[in-house]
Amino acid sequence: MATINDNLQTWSNYDWSQSGDEWSAGWGGTEYLWTCTILPRILPYLPLGRTLELAPGFGRWTQFLKDVSQELILVDLTERCIDACKARFAGAKNLRYFTNDGKSLDMIEDNSLDFVFSWDSLVHVEIDVLEAYLKQLAKKLKPDGVGFIHHSNLGRYCDQNGEVLVENAAWRAGTVTAEGFEAICASVGLCCIRQELINWNGLLLNDCISVFTPQGSKFDQPNQRWKNLFFGDESRRVRKIAEHYKGVENKQVVHQAGMGEWIGRITIAAQGRPVYIWGTGKVGSAVYYLLQELGIQAAGFIDSDVRKAGQKLMDLNIAAPDEAIGLVEDIFVVIGSIAYHQEIGNRLIEMGLKSIIDFDTIPYITKP
């Protein structure tokens, strides 16, 4: 669980030599991420009047928001980030800068904001911070104002004790879910009108983009929630464009590969067959949840460590390889391992199974 102080210490001491542009590598650069992924999602609300950007960092998105906003207010917990933005955008006349305590928006006038924006920042804050911000934004937004916030959905994959059951490589907040965000909005006089659940640097829908507005605004409507399992494919396509036309270096970038193609294969090959997941670590758990998103219920797990045979994971039995492959008729296996997928695949072939037809690996590779 990331506290406000954890975030303050992390981003105050972070190596900002690339101004945050390193996080745009999966798209081929910050300009490509903005133009091809963010801009189409906020286009219905442009041009903007008075905009609030929460947690701008070193201005990765500020450089674009300032040109589509009459006025842009930056609020960040980290004084170092605000100082960097002041220096970077010294020539811009439509910016205002504030540091806060990680929750307060007292510096913003009530009924004054047309748009609120945050991307790839509030994914690291827990539900108490989001609740504090939303309570205040209900007063700060104009009657037809709109908020666009990218936040965590990792809580979807936590157990009742709050333990994260899948890999959390991108330091997402474990107490936040799309449903929880929507519920807070409703409780403070806002309404979520759109939510896009996305898979950020992985298989699962660990992030969410929420669009919200005051209740009764001209944008008020029932929430439309989209489970976008193809978000990784989107970044991959954009990066290919950047590589081809801008000459972006074709370097090692870990990202999804062909989620759409994989979903098509898996839904056909697994139809009507008992599906087992080979791997009982956090990647195996992620595969379990991914199959659920596709409407496929796993029948059990397989682990190379025969000592785990007879144990349970996700209330499903763990079987030894020979037990599952030898006794389960017409089995289909999904390899739930990144590090050992080749070894497991070779073993399945030795056991008489055919690649793609009888088993498949997860759609996650290291580029190229």
PDB file of N, CA and C in Angstrom, residues 301-310 317-326:
ATOM      1  N   PHE A 301      -4.857 -26.241 -12.149  1.00  0.00           N
ATOM      2  CA  PHE A 301      -3.495 -25.770 -12.363  1.00  0.00           C
ATOM      3  C   PHE A 301      -2.546 -26.961 -12.459  1.00  0.00           C
ATOM      4  N   ILE A 302      -1.424 -26.744 -13.127  1.00  0.00           N
ATOM      5  CA  ILE A 302      -0.338 -27.723 -13.201  1.00  0.00           C
ATOM      6  C   ILE A 302       0.925 -27.049 -12.692  1.00  0.00           C
ATOM      7  N   ASP A 303       1.738 -27.793 -11.956  1.00  0.00           N
ATOM      8  CA  ASP A 303       3.022 -27.254 -11.513  1.00  0.00           C
ATOM      9  C   ASP A 303       4.099 -28.319 -11.665  1.00  0.00           C
ATOM     10  N   SER A 304       5.260 -27.899 -12.146  1.00  0.00           N
ATOM     11  CA  SER A 304       6.374 -28.829 -12.324  1.00  0.00           C
ATOM     12  C   SER A 304       6.852 -29.404 -10.998  1.00  0.00           C
ATOM     13  N   ASP A 305       6.633 -28.655  -9.929  1.00  0.00           N
ATOM     14  CA  ASP A 305       7.004 -29.129  -8.594  1.00  0.00           C
ATOM     15  C   ASP A 305       5.921 -30.087  -8.101  1.00  0.00           C
ATOM     16  N   VAL A 306       6.196 -31.377  -8.167  1.00  0.00           N
ATOM     17  CA  VAL A 306       5.181 -32.381  -7.830  1.00  0.00           C
ATOM     18  C   VAL A 306       4.782 -32.309  -6.361  1.00  0.00           C
ATOM     19  N   ARG A 307       5.567 -31.619  -5.541  1.00  0.00           N
ATOM     20  CA  ARG A 307       5.205 -31.485  -4.130  1.00  0.00           C
ATOM     21  C   ARG A 307       3.959 -30.623  -3.946  1.00  0.00           C
ATOM     22  N   LYS A 308       3.626 -29.827  -4.956  1.00  0.00           N
ATOM     23  CA  LYS A 308       2.430 -28.985  -4.865  1.00  0.00           C
ATOM     24  C   LYS A 308       1.161 -29.728  -5.266  1.00  0.00           C
ATOM     25  N   ALA A 309       1.313 -30.922  -5.807  1.00  0.00           N
ATOM     26  CA  ALA A 309       0.149 -31.704  -6.235  1.00  0.00           C
ATOM     27  C   ALA A 309      -0.788 -31.924  -5.055  1.00  0.00           C
ATOM     28  N   GLY A 310      -2.070 -31.687  -5.309  1.00  0.00           N
ATOM     29  CA  GLY A 310      -3.078 -31.841  -4.270  1.00  0.00           C
ATOM     30  C   GLY A 310      -3.388 -30.561  -3.522  1.00  0.00           C
ATOM     31  N   ASN A 317      -7.712 -27.354  -7.968  1.00  0.00           N
ATOM     32  CA  ASN A 317      -6.665 -28.312  -7.641  1.00  0.00           C
ATOM     33  C   ASN A 317      -5.402 -28.062  -8.463  1.00  0.00           C
ATOM     34  N   ILE A 318      -4.257 -28.287  -7.833  1.00  0.00           N
ATOM     35  CA  ILE A 318      -2.973 -28.269  -8.524  1.00  0.00           C
ATOM     36  C   ILE A 318      -2.574 -29.717  -8.783  1.00  0.00           C
ATOM     37  N   ALA A 319      -2.250 -30.011 -10.038  1.00  0.00           N
ATOM     38  CA  ALA A 319      -1.885 -31.379 -10.420  1.00  0.00           C
ATOM     39  C   ALA A 319      -0.440 -31.423 -10.885  1.00  0.00           C
ATOM     40  N   ALA A 320       0.184 -32.575 -10.748  1.00  0.00           N
ATOM     41  CA  ALA A 320       1.496 -32.806 -11.338  1.00  0.00           C
ATOM     42  C   ALA A 320       1.329 -32.959 -12.845  1.00  0.00           C
ATOM     43  N   PRO A 321       2.362 -32.648 -13.641  1.00  0.00           N
ATOM     44  CA  PRO A 321       2.231 -32.719 -15.101  1.00  0.00           C
ATOM     45  C   PRO A 321       1.741 -34.069 -15.606  1.00  0.00           C
ATOM     46  N   ASP A 322       2.351 -35.143 -15.175  1.00  0.00           N
ATOM     47  CA  ASP A 322       1.952 -36.468 -15.662  1.00  0.00           C
ATOM     48  C   ASP A 322       0.520 -36.800 -15.278  1.00  0.00           C
ATOM     49  N   GLU A 323       0.113 -36.354 -14.119  1.00  0.00           N
ATOM     50  CA  GLU A 323      -1.252 -36.616 -13.662  1.00  0.00           C
ATOM     51  C   GLU A 323      -2.270 -35.911 -14.549  1.00  0.00           C
ATOM     52  N   ALA A 324      -2.048 -34.620 -14.807  1.00  0.00           N
ATOM     53  CA  ALA A 324      -3.015 -33.860 -15.597  1.00  0.00           C
ATOM     54  C   ALA A 324      -3.016 -34.293 -17.056  1.00  0.00           C
ATOM     55  N   ILE A 325      -1.832 -34.353 -17.660  1.00  0.00           N
ATOM     56  CA  ILE A 325      -1.752 -34.676 -19.085  1.00  0.00           C
ATOM     57  C   ILE A 325      -2.186 -36.116 -19.336  1.00  0.00           C
ATOM     58  N   GLY A 326      -1.897 -36.993 -18.419  1.00  0.00           N
ATOM     59  CA  GLY A 326      -2.215 -38.399 -18.641  1.00  0.00           C
ATOM     60  C   GLY A 326      -3.648 -38.768 -18.352  1.00  0.00           C
TER      61      GLY A 326
END
